[in-house]
Tab-separated table of C-alpha atoms in Angstrom:
chain	number	residue	atom	x	y	z
A	2	UNK	CA	0.190	-0.110	0.205
A	3	UNK	CA	2.540	2.358	0.512
A	4	UNK	CA	4.930	0.996	-2.596
A	5	UNK	CA	4.427	3.290	-5.622
A	6	UNK	CA	2.267	1.932	-8.312
A	7	UNK	CA	5.167	1.671	-10.868
A	8	UNK	CA	7.135	-1.134	-8.285
A	9	UNK	CA	6.231	-4.848	-9.077
A	10	UNK	CA	4.248	-6.574	-7.394
A	11	UNK	CA	6.263	-9.196	-4.595
A	12	UNK	CA	4.656	-11.847	-5.401
A	13	UNK	CA	2.640	-12.124	-8.397
A	14	UNK	CA	0.884	-16.016	-8.909
A	15	UNK	CA	-0.488	-16.674	-12.084
A	16	UNK	CA	-2.958	-19.344	-12.970
A	17	UNK	CA	-1.465	-21.184	-10.489
A	18	UNK	CA	-2.489	-25.292	-10.426
A	19	UNK	CA	-1.764	-27.665	-7.873
A	20	UNK	CA	-2.986	-31.301	-7.606
A	21	UNK	CA	-1.920	-33.063	-4.946
A	22	UNK	CA	-3.253	-36.320	-4.134
A	23	UNK	CA	-5.291	-36.942	-7.479
A	24	UNK	CA	-7.314	-33.875	-6.166
A	25	UNK	CA	-7.158	-30.365	-8.125
A	26	UNK	CA	-6.280	-28.297	-4.721
A	27	UNK	CA	-6.000	-24.899	-6.609
A	28	UNK	CA	-7.599	-24.684	-10.154
A	29	UNK	CA	-6.407	-21.883	-11.589
A	30	UNK	CA	-5.484	-18.807	-8.990
A	31	UNK	CA	-4.165	-15.572	-10.149
A	32	UNK	CA	-3.220	-13.029	-7.334
A	33	UNK	CA	-1.083	-10.168	-6.818
A	34	UNK	CA	0.559	-9.157	-3.607
A	35	UNK	CA	2.178	-5.102	-3.158
A	36	UNK	CA	5.091	-4.847	-1.728
A	37	UNK	CA	5.247	-3.602	1.767
A	38	UNK	CA	1.822	-4.727	3.139
A	39	UNK	CA	0.205	-7.137	5.243
A	40	UNK	CA	-1.807	-9.686	3.472
A	41	UNK	CA	-3.954	-11.245	5.112
A	42	UNK	CA	-4.840	-15.185	3.279
A	43	UNK	CA	-8.100	-16.098	4.898
A	44	UNK	CA	-10.149	-18.966	4.717
A	45	UNK	CA	-11.306	-22.184	5.957
A	46	UNK	CA	-9.172	-25.458	6.598
A	47	UNK	CA	-8.961	-26.996	3.562
A	48	UNK	CA	-8.665	-24.134	1.096
A	49	UNK	CA	-5.761	-24.183	-0.189
A	50	UNK	CA	-4.421	-21.602	2.042
A	51	UNK	CA	-1.320	-23.683	2.499
A	52	UNK	CA	-0.644	-25.080	-0.353
A	53	UNK	CA	-0.206	-21.466	-1.887
A	54	UNK	CA	2.019	-20.872	0.846
A	55	UNK	CA	4.293	-23.454	-0.437
A	56	UNK	CA	4.104	-22.327	-3.880
A	57	UNK	CA	5.348	-19.046	-2.670
A	58	UNK	CA	8.129	-20.456	-1.791
A	59	UNK	CA	9.113	-22.991	-3.863
A	60	UNK	CA	8.421	-26.321	-2.290
A	61	UNK	CA	5.049	-27.202	-4.135
A	62	UNK	CA	5.303	-29.042	-7.589
A	63	UNK	CA	3.065	-27.532	-9.494
A	64	UNK	CA	0.831	-28.562	-12.277
A	65	UNK	CA	0.643	-25.258	-14.015
A	66	UNK	CA	0.755	-21.548	-14.275
A	67	UNK	CA	3.364	-19.852	-12.277
A	68	UNK	CA	4.936	-17.981	-9.028
A	69	UNK	CA	6.932	-14.646	-9.329
A	70	UNK	CA	8.629	-13.388	-6.337
A	71	UNK	CA	10.055	-10.217	-6.115
A	72	UNK	CA	11.088	-10.880	-10.231
A	73	UNK	CA	12.355	-14.020	-9.693
A	74	UNK	CA	11.008	-17.273	-10.290
A	75	UNK	CA	9.325	-18.882	-7.082
A	76	UNK	CA	11.927	-20.776	-5.038
A	77	UNK	CA	14.818	-20.124	-7.120
A	78	UNK	CA	18.276	-19.337	-5.728
A	79	UNK	CA	18.632	-15.846	-6.212
A	80	UNK	CA	15.419	-15.883	-3.555
A	81	UNK	CA	16.415	-18.066	-0.837
A	82	UNK	CA	17.887	-15.254	1.956
A	83	UNK	CA	15.386	-12.765	0.236
A	84	UNK	CA	12.269	-14.767	1.200
A	85	UNK	CA	11.293	-16.230	5.180
A	86	UNK	CA	8.691	-19.290	5.754
A	87	UNK	CA	7.141	-20.602	8.916
A	88	UNK	CA	5.424	-23.799	7.914
A	89	UNK	CA	2.084	-24.323	9.955
A	90	UNK	CA	3.450	-27.185	12.531
A	91	UNK	CA	6.072	-25.595	14.506
A	92	UNK	CA	9.536	-27.004	12.588
A	93	UNK	CA	12.387	-26.194	14.116
A	94	UNK	CA	14.837	-28.606	16.071
A	95	UNK	CA	13.423	-29.922	19.964
A	96	UNK	CA	17.004	-31.188	20.761
A	97	UNK	CA	18.454	-27.646	20.332
A	98	UNK	CA	17.834	-24.777	22.327
A	99	UNK	CA	16.004	-21.869	21.290
A	100	UNK	CA	19.258	-20.117	21.129
A	101	UNK	CA	21.045	-22.891	18.934
A	102	UNK	CA	18.079	-23.105	16.653
A	103	UNK	CA	17.820	-19.037	15.673
A	104	UNK	CA	21.547	-19.316	15.555
A	105	UNK	CA	21.550	-21.874	13.257
A	106	UNK	CA	19.003	-20.520	10.772
A	107	UNK	CA	20.483	-16.740	11.510
A	108	UNK	CA	23.654	-18.812	10.196
A	109	UNK	CA	22.243	-20.143	6.985
A	110	UNK	CA	20.879	-16.337	5.777
A	111	UNK	CA	24.070	-14.629	6.537
A	112	UNK	CA	22.338	-12.723	9.191
A	113	UNK	CA	24.364	-10.670	11.977
A	114	UNK	CA	25.020	-13.023	15.414
A	115	UNK	CA	23.448	-9.870	17.100
A	116	UNK	CA	20.419	-10.548	15.320
A	117	UNK	CA	19.918	-13.827	17.299
A	118	UNK	CA	19.214	-12.345	21.313
A	119	UNK	CA	17.660	-9.446	19.592
A	120	UNK	CA	15.111	-11.397	17.501
A	121	UNK	CA	14.476	-14.117	19.967
A	122	UNK	CA	13.808	-10.804	22.402
A	123	UNK	CA	11.392	-9.255	19.507
A	124	UNK	CA	8.874	-12.828	20.140
A	125	UNK	CA	9.047	-12.680	23.188
A	126	UNK	CA	11.333	-15.530	24.148
A	127	UNK	CA	14.466	-13.831	26.042
A	128	UNK	CA	13.711	-15.749	28.945
A	129	UNK	CA	13.302	-19.207	27.166
A	130	UNK	CA	16.666	-18.482	25.205
A	131	UNK	CA	18.422	-21.585	26.420
A	132	UNK	CA	15.476	-23.435	27.348
A	133	UNK	CA	15.704	-27.061	24.664
A	134	UNK	CA	12.705	-26.122	22.148
A	135	UNK	CA	11.013	-29.786	22.535
A	136	UNK	CA	10.377	-28.534	26.213
A	137	UNK	CA	8.600	-25.570	24.672
A	138	UNK	CA	4.806	-24.746	25.200
A	139	UNK	CA	2.633	-24.858	22.234
A	140	UNK	CA	2.795	-21.057	21.762
A	141	UNK	CA	6.813	-20.606	23.002
A	142	UNK	CA	6.879	-22.976	20.107
A	143	UNK	CA	5.384	-21.408	17.418
A	144	UNK	CA	7.527	-17.918	18.256
A	145	UNK	CA	10.625	-19.666	18.217
A	146	UNK	CA	9.869	-21.084	14.444
A	147	UNK	CA	8.727	-17.881	13.781
A	148	UNK	CA	12.289	-15.991	14.703
A	149	UNK	CA	14.063	-18.819	13.097
A	150	UNK	CA	12.654	-16.746	10.015
A	151	UNK	CA	12.535	-13.724	11.541
A	152	UNK	CA	15.977	-13.414	12.318
A	153	UNK	CA	17.618	-13.051	8.359
A	154	UNK	CA	15.047	-9.740	8.147
A	155	UNK	CA	13.868	-11.141	4.786
A	156	UNK	CA	11.520	-9.119	2.573
A	157	UNK	CA	8.952	-11.328	1.976
A	158	UNK	CA	7.986	-13.673	5.276
A	159	UNK	CA	5.019	-16.334	4.468
A	160	UNK	CA	3.609	-16.921	7.620
A	161	UNK	CA	1.567	-20.192	7.991
A	162	UNK	CA	-1.123	-19.506	10.650
A	163	UNK	CA	1.258	-17.823	12.637
A	164	UNK	CA	-0.828	-16.851	15.458
A	165	UNK	CA	-3.276	-20.545	15.804
A	166	UNK	CA	-3.614	-21.049	19.835
A	167	UNK	CA	-1.401	-18.221	21.460
A	168	UNK	CA	-2.960	-16.066	24.184
A	169	UNK	CA	-4.527	-12.668	23.370
A	170	UNK	CA	-1.754	-10.496	24.107
A	171	UNK	CA	0.344	-12.390	22.907
A	172	UNK	CA	-1.100	-11.840	19.306
A	173	UNK	CA	-1.882	-8.649	19.803
A	174	UNK	CA	2.717	-8.656	20.210
A	175	UNK	CA	2.913	-10.386	17.446
A	176	UNK	CA	0.701	-8.348	15.125
A	177	UNK	CA	2.557	-5.158	15.898
A	178	UNK	CA	5.667	-7.036	14.870
A	179	UNK	CA	4.465	-8.150	11.700
A	180	UNK	CA	3.284	-4.152	11.558
A	181	UNK	CA	6.947	-3.130	12.268
A	182	UNK	CA	8.638	-5.598	9.571
A	183	UNK	CA	5.870	-4.096	7.160
A	184	UNK	CA	6.928	-0.591	7.848
A	185	UNK	CA	10.723	-1.028	7.376
A	186	UNK	CA	9.160	-2.416	3.605
A	187	UNK	CA	8.848	-6.575	4.518
A	188	UNK	CA	5.776	-7.709	2.500
A	189	UNK	CA	4.044	-10.389	4.321
A	190	UNK	CA	1.550	-12.914	3.426
A	191	UNK	CA	-0.212	-14.461	6.662
A	192	UNK	CA	-2.727	-16.849	6.952
A	193	UNK	CA	-5.332	-17.346	8.937
A	194	UNK	CA	-8.886	-19.339	9.442
A	195	UNK	CA	-9.974	-16.414	12.181
A	196	UNK	CA	-12.051	-14.085	10.333
A	197	UNK	CA	-11.216	-11.059	13.089
A	198	UNK	CA	-7.670	-10.982	12.758
A	199	UNK	CA	-8.745	-9.423	9.295
A	200	UNK	CA	-8.810	-5.766	10.916
A	201	UNK	CA	-4.926	-6.439	11.444
A	202	UNK	CA	-4.055	-6.240	7.553
A	203	UNK	CA	-3.405	-4.222	4.559
A	204	UNK	CA	-5.513	-6.355	2.889
A	205	UNK	CA	-7.141	-9.229	2.177
A	206	UNK	CA	-7.510	-12.218	0.133
A	207	UNK	CA	-10.586	-14.599	1.108
A	208	UNK	CA	-9.394	-18.116	-0.468
A	209	UNK	CA	-12.524	-21.006	-0.665
A	210	UNK	CA	-11.847	-24.434	-2.188
A	211	UNK	CA	-8.340	-22.948	-3.992
A	212	UNK	CA	-9.791	-19.672	-5.763
A	213	UNK	CA	-10.300	-16.197	-4.908
A	214	UNK	CA	-13.631	-14.906	-3.320
A	215	UNK	CA	-12.348	-11.935	-2.408
A	216	UNK	CA	-8.906	-9.989	-2.883
A	217	UNK	CA	-9.006	-6.017	-1.740
A	218	UNK	CA	-8.747	-3.986	1.665
A	219	UNK	CA	-10.897	-4.563	4.378
A	220	UNK	CA	-13.053	-1.642	3.990
A	221	UNK	CA	-13.582	-2.467	-0.033
A	222	UNK	CA	-14.534	-5.804	0.454
A	223	UNK	CA	-17.200	-4.721	3.155
A	224	UNK	CA	-18.495	-2.001	1.027
A	225	UNK	CA	-19.205	-4.522	-1.587
A	226	UNK	CA	-20.339	-7.124	0.143
A	227	UNK	CA	-22.264	-4.345	2.732
A	228	UNK	CA	-21.658	-6.882	5.404
A	229	UNK	CA	-20.479	-5.371	9.247
A	230	UNK	CA	-17.543	-7.244	9.425
A	231	UNK	CA	-15.042	-10.123	7.450
A	232	UNK	CA	-16.557	-13.093	8.787
A	233	UNK	CA	-19.990	-11.555	7.565
A	234	UNK	CA	-18.438	-10.548	4.502
A	235	UNK	CA	-16.938	-14.560	3.523
A	236	UNK	CA	-20.211	-15.707	4.620
A	237	UNK	CA	-21.971	-13.414	2.320
A	238	UNK	CA	-19.689	-13.911	-0.688
A	239	UNK	CA	-19.519	-17.677	-0.175
A	240	UNK	CA	-23.775	-18.308	-0.221
A	241	UNK	CA	-23.633	-15.935	-2.963
A	242	UNK	CA	-21.412	-18.330	-4.717
A	243	UNK	CA	-23.153	-21.164	-4.089
A	244	UNK	CA	-26.526	-19.765	-4.756
A	245	UNK	CA	-25.013	-19.239	-8.586
B	12	UNK	CA	28.136	-26.640	-2.121
B	13	UNK	CA	29.658	-24.066	0.420
B	14	UNK	CA	31.690	-25.047	2.811
B	15	UNK	CA	30.591	-22.348	4.949
B	16	UNK	CA	26.817	-23.832	4.983
B	17	UNK	CA	27.950	-27.105	4.931
B	18	UNK	CA	29.954	-26.628	8.003
B	19	UNK	CA	27.358	-24.798	9.706
B	20	UNK	CA	25.210	-27.471	9.338
B	21	UNK	CA	27.329	-30.225	10.500
B	22	UNK	CA	28.205	-28.211	13.462
B	23	UNK	CA	23.944	-28.231	14.167
B	24	UNK	CA	23.957	-31.701	14.173
B	25	UNK	CA	26.454	-32.438	16.156
B	26	UNK	CA	25.308	-30.459	18.672
B	27	UNK	CA	21.736	-32.370	18.244
B	28	UNK	CA	23.632	-35.558	18.886
B	29	UNK	CA	25.421	-34.227	21.875
B	30	UNK	CA	22.845	-34.002	23.629
B	31	UNK	CA	21.303	-37.523	23.269
B	32	UNK	CA	23.464	-39.204	25.755
B	33	UNK	CA	21.910	-42.395	25.534
B	34	UNK	CA	22.363	-42.864	22.060
B	35	UNK	CA	26.089	-41.742	22.266
B	36	UNK	CA	26.795	-44.814	24.528
B	37	UNK	CA	24.367	-47.442	22.605
B	38	UNK	CA	26.688	-46.330	19.704
B	39	UNK	CA	30.132	-46.538	21.455
B	40	UNK	CA	29.664	-49.517	23.875
B	41	UNK	CA	26.878	-51.922	21.704
B	42	UNK	CA	29.625	-52.546	19.064
B	43	UNK	CA	32.262	-53.720	22.231
B	44	UNK	CA	29.646	-55.297	23.702
B	45	UNK	CA	28.752	-57.463	20.838
B	46	UNK	CA	32.312	-58.761	20.149
B	47	UNK	CA	32.750	-59.289	23.518
B	48	UNK	CA	29.829	-61.958	22.903
B	49	UNK	CA	32.094	-63.109	19.718
B	50	UNK	CA	35.014	-63.215	21.911
B	51	UNK	CA	33.744	-64.971	24.642
B	52	UNK	CA	32.485	-68.015	22.177
B	53	UNK	CA	34.997	-68.334	19.999
B	54	UNK	CA	38.060	-66.632	22.169
B	55	UNK	CA	39.034	-70.342	23.115
B	56	UNK	CA	38.320	-72.151	19.732
B	57	UNK	CA	41.324	-72.941	17.738
B	58	UNK	CA	40.815	-72.491	13.951
B	59	UNK	CA	41.370	-76.243	12.545
B	60	UNK	CA	43.709	-74.854	9.814
B	61	UNK	CA	45.805	-71.775	11.553
B	62	UNK	CA	45.687	-73.709	15.438
B	63	UNK	CA	44.616	-69.589	16.371
B	64	UNK	CA	41.762	-68.711	17.594
B	65	UNK	CA	38.374	-68.567	15.852
B	66	UNK	CA	37.779	-64.983	17.356
B	67	UNK	CA	40.551	-63.569	15.250
B	68	UNK	CA	39.543	-64.052	11.936
B	69	UNK	CA	36.183	-64.341	12.449
B	70	UNK	CA	36.287	-60.764	15.156
B	71	UNK	CA	37.961	-58.857	12.558
B	72	UNK	CA	35.305	-59.701	9.644
B	73	UNK	CA	32.324	-58.882	11.683
B	74	UNK	CA	33.998	-55.985	13.526
B	75	UNK	CA	32.829	-53.688	10.764
B	76	UNK	CA	29.224	-54.492	10.439
B	77	UNK	CA	28.336	-53.138	13.624
B	78	UNK	CA	29.158	-49.335	13.201
B	79	UNK	CA	28.019	-49.673	9.797
B	80	UNK	CA	24.662	-50.998	10.639
B	81	UNK	CA	24.324	-48.555	13.682
B	82	UNK	CA	25.485	-45.323	11.761
B	83	UNK	CA	23.316	-46.723	8.439
B	84	UNK	CA	20.103	-46.656	10.975
B	85	UNK	CA	20.799	-43.740	12.862
B	86	UNK	CA	21.762	-41.455	9.320
B	87	UNK	CA	18.120	-42.477	8.117
B	88	UNK	CA	16.703	-42.042	10.877
B	89	UNK	CA	17.873	-38.451	11.685
B	90	UNK	CA	17.073	-37.525	7.930
B	91	UNK	CA	13.467	-38.638	7.525
B	92	UNK	CA	12.353	-36.852	11.228
B	93	UNK	CA	14.078	-33.971	9.500
B	94	UNK	CA	11.900	-34.642	6.614
B	95	UNK	CA	8.663	-35.214	8.348
B	96	UNK	CA	8.926	-32.584	10.831
B	97	UNK	CA	9.182	-29.840	8.569
B	98	UNK	CA	12.422	-28.685	9.177
B	99	UNK	CA	13.895	-30.224	5.728
B	100	UNK	CA	11.240	-28.048	3.648
B	101	UNK	CA	12.426	-25.432	5.476
B	102	UNK	CA	16.133	-26.129	4.706
B	103	UNK	CA	15.097	-26.451	1.152
B	104	UNK	CA	13.888	-23.035	1.257
B	105	UNK	CA	16.802	-21.579	2.683
B	106	UNK	CA	19.906	-21.009	0.776
B	107	UNK	CA	21.550	-24.175	1.843
B	108	UNK	CA	22.687	-26.484	-1.253
B	109	UNK	CA	21.255	-30.058	-0.936
B	110	UNK	CA	25.010	-31.099	-0.929
B	111	UNK	CA	25.294	-29.325	2.095
B	112	UNK	CA	22.740	-31.044	4.046
B	113	UNK	CA	23.947	-34.503	2.657
B	114	UNK	CA	27.501	-33.214	3.230
B	115	UNK	CA	26.762	-31.894	6.910
B	116	UNK	CA	25.476	-35.108	7.655
B	117	UNK	CA	28.145	-36.979	6.381
B	118	UNK	CA	30.338	-34.697	8.321
B	119	UNK	CA	28.739	-34.856	11.500
B	120	UNK	CA	28.450	-38.571	11.412
B	121	UNK	CA	31.873	-39.120	10.084
B	122	UNK	CA	33.387	-37.397	12.722
B	123	UNK	CA	31.264	-39.868	15.211
B	124	UNK	CA	32.016	-43.420	13.042
B	125	UNK	CA	35.879	-42.338	13.723
B	126	UNK	CA	35.823	-42.354	17.237
B	127	UNK	CA	33.387	-44.903	17.232
B	128	UNK	CA	35.376	-47.340	14.989
B	129	UNK	CA	38.932	-46.285	16.393
B	130	UNK	CA	37.326	-47.076	20.209
B	131	UNK	CA	36.001	-50.740	18.844
B	132	UNK	CA	39.234	-51.518	17.270
B	133	UNK	CA	41.027	-50.276	20.193
B	134	UNK	CA	39.495	-52.521	22.824
B	135	UNK	CA	39.596	-55.583	20.261
B	136	UNK	CA	43.127	-55.302	20.045
B	137	UNK	CA	44.460	-54.332	23.465
B	138	UNK	CA	41.470	-55.905	25.546
B	139	UNK	CA	40.200	-58.913	23.898
B	140	UNK	CA	43.451	-59.497	22.336
B	141	UNK	CA	42.088	-59.976	18.696
B	142	UNK	CA	45.444	-60.617	16.659
B	143	UNK	CA	45.410	-59.967	12.862
B	144	UNK	CA	48.772	-59.885	11.187
B	145	UNK	CA	48.370	-56.872	9.338
B	146	UNK	CA	48.696	-53.379	11.362
B	147	UNK	CA	46.537	-52.011	13.646
B	148	UNK	CA	46.046	-48.628	12.011
B	149	UNK	CA	44.860	-50.064	8.541
B	150	UNK	CA	42.211	-51.658	10.515
B	151	UNK	CA	40.768	-48.694	11.643
B	152	UNK	CA	41.245	-47.552	8.691
B	153	UNK	CA	38.538	-49.981	7.233
B	154	UNK	CA	36.326	-49.678	10.052
B	155	UNK	CA	35.339	-46.521	9.852
B	156	UNK	CA	35.276	-46.386	6.687
B	157	UNK	CA	32.389	-49.295	6.826
B	158	UNK	CA	31.182	-46.730	9.370
B	159	UNK	CA	31.146	-43.411	6.736
B	160	UNK	CA	29.532	-46.861	4.454
B	161	UNK	CA	26.668	-47.034	6.441
B	162	UNK	CA	26.118	-43.300	6.778
B	163	UNK	CA	26.300	-42.902	3.121
B	164	UNK	CA	24.062	-45.596	2.540
B	165	UNK	CA	21.402	-44.141	5.590
B	166	UNK	CA	21.115	-41.124	3.468
B	167	UNK	CA	20.895	-42.411	-0.038
B	168	UNK	CA	18.236	-45.506	1.273
B	169	UNK	CA	16.061	-42.955	3.233
B	170	UNK	CA	15.303	-40.579	-0.253
B	171	UNK	CA	13.293	-44.326	-0.732
B	172	UNK	CA	11.242	-44.045	2.834
B	173	UNK	CA	8.524	-42.003	3.409
B	174	UNK	CA	7.541	-42.755	7.288
B	175	UNK	CA	10.522	-43.552	10.011
B	176	UNK	CA	8.541	-47.373	9.854
B	177	UNK	CA	10.078	-47.546	6.459
B	178	UNK	CA	13.324	-46.197	7.216
B	179	UNK	CA	14.153	-48.186	9.742
B	180	UNK	CA	13.096	-51.647	7.371
B	181	UNK	CA	15.729	-49.917	4.610
B	182	UNK	CA	18.066	-51.414	7.516
B	183	UNK	CA	17.337	-55.349	6.968
B	184	UNK	CA	16.570	-54.741	3.101
B	185	UNK	CA	20.291	-53.173	2.389
B	186	UNK	CA	22.607	-54.373	4.772
B	187	UNK	CA	21.351	-57.734	5.369
B	188	UNK	CA	21.843	-59.220	1.920
B	189	UNK	CA	25.245	-57.920	2.153
B	190	UNK	CA	26.003	-59.520	5.522
B	191	UNK	CA	24.787	-62.994	3.733
B	192	UNK	CA	26.837	-62.929	0.293
B	193	UNK	CA	30.301	-61.104	0.829
B	194	UNK	CA	32.354	-63.449	2.170
B	195	UNK	CA	31.393	-63.482	6.014
B	196	UNK	CA	29.880	-67.350	5.459
B	197	UNK	CA	31.794	-68.394	2.527
B	198	UNK	CA	34.600	-67.410	0.520
B	199	UNK	CA	33.189	-65.341	-2.403
B	200	UNK	CA	35.119	-67.101	-4.939
B	201	UNK	CA	33.509	-70.238	-3.724
B	202	UNK	CA	29.985	-69.204	-4.224
B	203	UNK	CA	27.787	-69.624	-6.623
B	204	UNK	CA	29.124	-67.905	-9.662
B	205	UNK	CA	25.995	-65.518	-9.895
B	206	UNK	CA	26.343	-64.994	-6.176
B	207	UNK	CA	29.942	-64.033	-6.513
B	208	UNK	CA	29.220	-61.358	-9.386
B	209	UNK	CA	26.069	-59.964	-7.208
B	210	UNK	CA	29.153	-59.716	-4.239
B	211	UNK	CA	31.168	-57.631	-6.485
B	212	UNK	CA	28.662	-55.174	-6.807
B	213	UNK	CA	28.440	-54.995	-3.204
B	214	UNK	CA	30.740	-52.444	-1.151
B	215	UNK	CA	30.603	-54.802	1.753
B	216	UNK	CA	32.401	-57.483	0.140
B	217	UNK	CA	35.434	-54.829	-0.410
B	218	UNK	CA	35.552	-54.502	3.240
B	219	UNK	CA	35.820	-58.269	3.957
B	220	UNK	CA	38.579	-58.422	0.454
B	221	UNK	CA	40.578	-56.097	2.785
B	222	UNK	CA	40.030	-57.674	6.204
B	223	UNK	CA	41.397	-60.975	4.331
B	224	UNK	CA	44.687	-59.239	3.459
B	225	UNK	CA	45.269	-58.017	6.930
B	226	UNK	CA	44.496	-61.263	8.056
B	227	UNK	CA	47.583	-62.642	6.012
B	228	UNK	CA	49.400	-60.117	6.825
B	229	UNK	CA	49.459	-58.175	3.754
B	230	UNK	CA	48.530	-54.405	4.979
B	231	UNK	CA	50.143	-53.354	1.346
B	232	UNK	CA	47.545	-54.957	-0.733
B	233	UNK	CA	44.424	-53.089	1.024
B	234	UNK	CA	44.356	-50.147	-1.283
B	235	UNK	CA	42.441	-51.523	-4.494
B	236	UNK	CA	39.603	-52.717	-1.580
B	237	UNK	CA	39.967	-49.039	0.433
B	238	UNK	CA	39.728	-47.029	-3.195
B	239	UNK	CA	36.547	-49.022	-4.145
B	240	UNK	CA	35.189	-48.171	-0.349
B	241	UNK	CA	35.716	-45.084	-0.702
B	242	UNK	CA	34.330	-44.463	-4.613
B	243	UNK	CA	31.181	-46.036	-2.784
B	244	UNK	CA	30.363	-43.611	-0.684
B	245	UNK	CA	31.084	-41.041	-2.735
B	246	UNK	CA	28.599	-42.998	-4.751
B	247	UNK	CA	26.421	-42.953	-2.329
B	248	UNK	CA	26.445	-39.523	-1.381
B	249	UNK	CA	25.858	-38.378	-4.739
B	250	UNK	CA	22.736	-40.175	-4.659
B	251	UNK	CA	21.395	-38.903	-1.722
B	252	UNK	CA	21.878	-35.548	-3.197
B	253	UNK	CA	20.651	-36.734	-6.152
B	254	UNK	CA	17.216	-37.971	-4.236
B	255	UNK	CA	16.714	-34.799	-2.234
B	256	UNK	CA	13.999	-32.954	-3.597
B	257	UNK	CA	13.457	-29.524	-3.243
B	258	UNK	CA	9.795	-29.640	-4.348
B	259	UNK	CA	7.467	-31.930	-3.050
B	260	UNK	CA	3.797	-33.230	-4.003
């Protein structure tokens, strides 16, 4: 939203088609994400959110179409230290401490050493720095996994349901953190099946059964549907589609 | 490959390994214990042809098998765990190259293999009084190479497994046929011709051939076999790299 119009979008998805296990998860999906924004990818479980995110980081075998990130094909070498990715299940090493985990991923992207402690503080795990990741609570594990992606200050951050199961205060802290990253120019795609997180995002993409129901700012979508909130808007769009 | 990323990955794997005291203990002690059982059975039984204890040829030939099996299991299960826990997906989206991951494992577990193989040979030679005609350092070299081979085969085989259950099943599939026809139970040239040809394609055969040279006191003759073993290790590592996928379904 703060990016000038002339700049190419951070992420460009064109006619993406993904088939998993014989089932068409994404039949034909197109999407453009402007730079420096927080985009909420909202939709029920099974809508294809994780598959789309995997395609954006280049981890997903695609059957057709393409994904371009920062002007490069998704998952190619020039992108690997510019795109951070946090999978839905926390993916760090349970038998390493929080510090060792974050330091390893920092090393891989060539982040400065002082960023390790800084990032651990930023996700609120200062007291758990030397604790084994396997002994963390679910919410702490999610944040440790997040820290491992944030530490390199990537230009694009793909976060798959990062706030699931966190207490509201903490969720608030994390959204503030995402906002700080966006203000520094990072493009974030944050998926969620909790519709009330919509108010935190600059733009929203509603996903259902592998296709885009709506794509725009919350205001635009509310105006378009005449709904009072994101959840209502989603229901209106979904039922309209069902009736058609 | 990038040496810095390989080294970082090897260091990370050793950090994880260091915490697992029970596995370290099992890795180091189990081969010694197994060899002790063999010594107990055959330490006083003379070989009818040479008059020497049967433990000498048997122990020397079987010794390399234990590190190979243990390292195979440890490597295949660890890499599979990376795949199932999502950390591999994360690594594949990072600047790490596939070769860095495979070499990271090879270097980390290779160092473990060196310690394990050295301890095992020293224990057999100085405590169990295993008597080979050839040099002890040469025996250490072959046993360590067996352990390295286990690591390399484990890396290659784990790509064929989707679950940890399957990964563990790879051990009997890959290692046990070698145990049977690598010349442990019957000299390879006394086997049916077809089996002999098959055994020519199996790395463990060359380990046993090399041990046979050492038993005959001919240390200088082992280098051809050492070279072949090294080629198998490199080949298995390459296979491990090629079968690692950045994109999955």
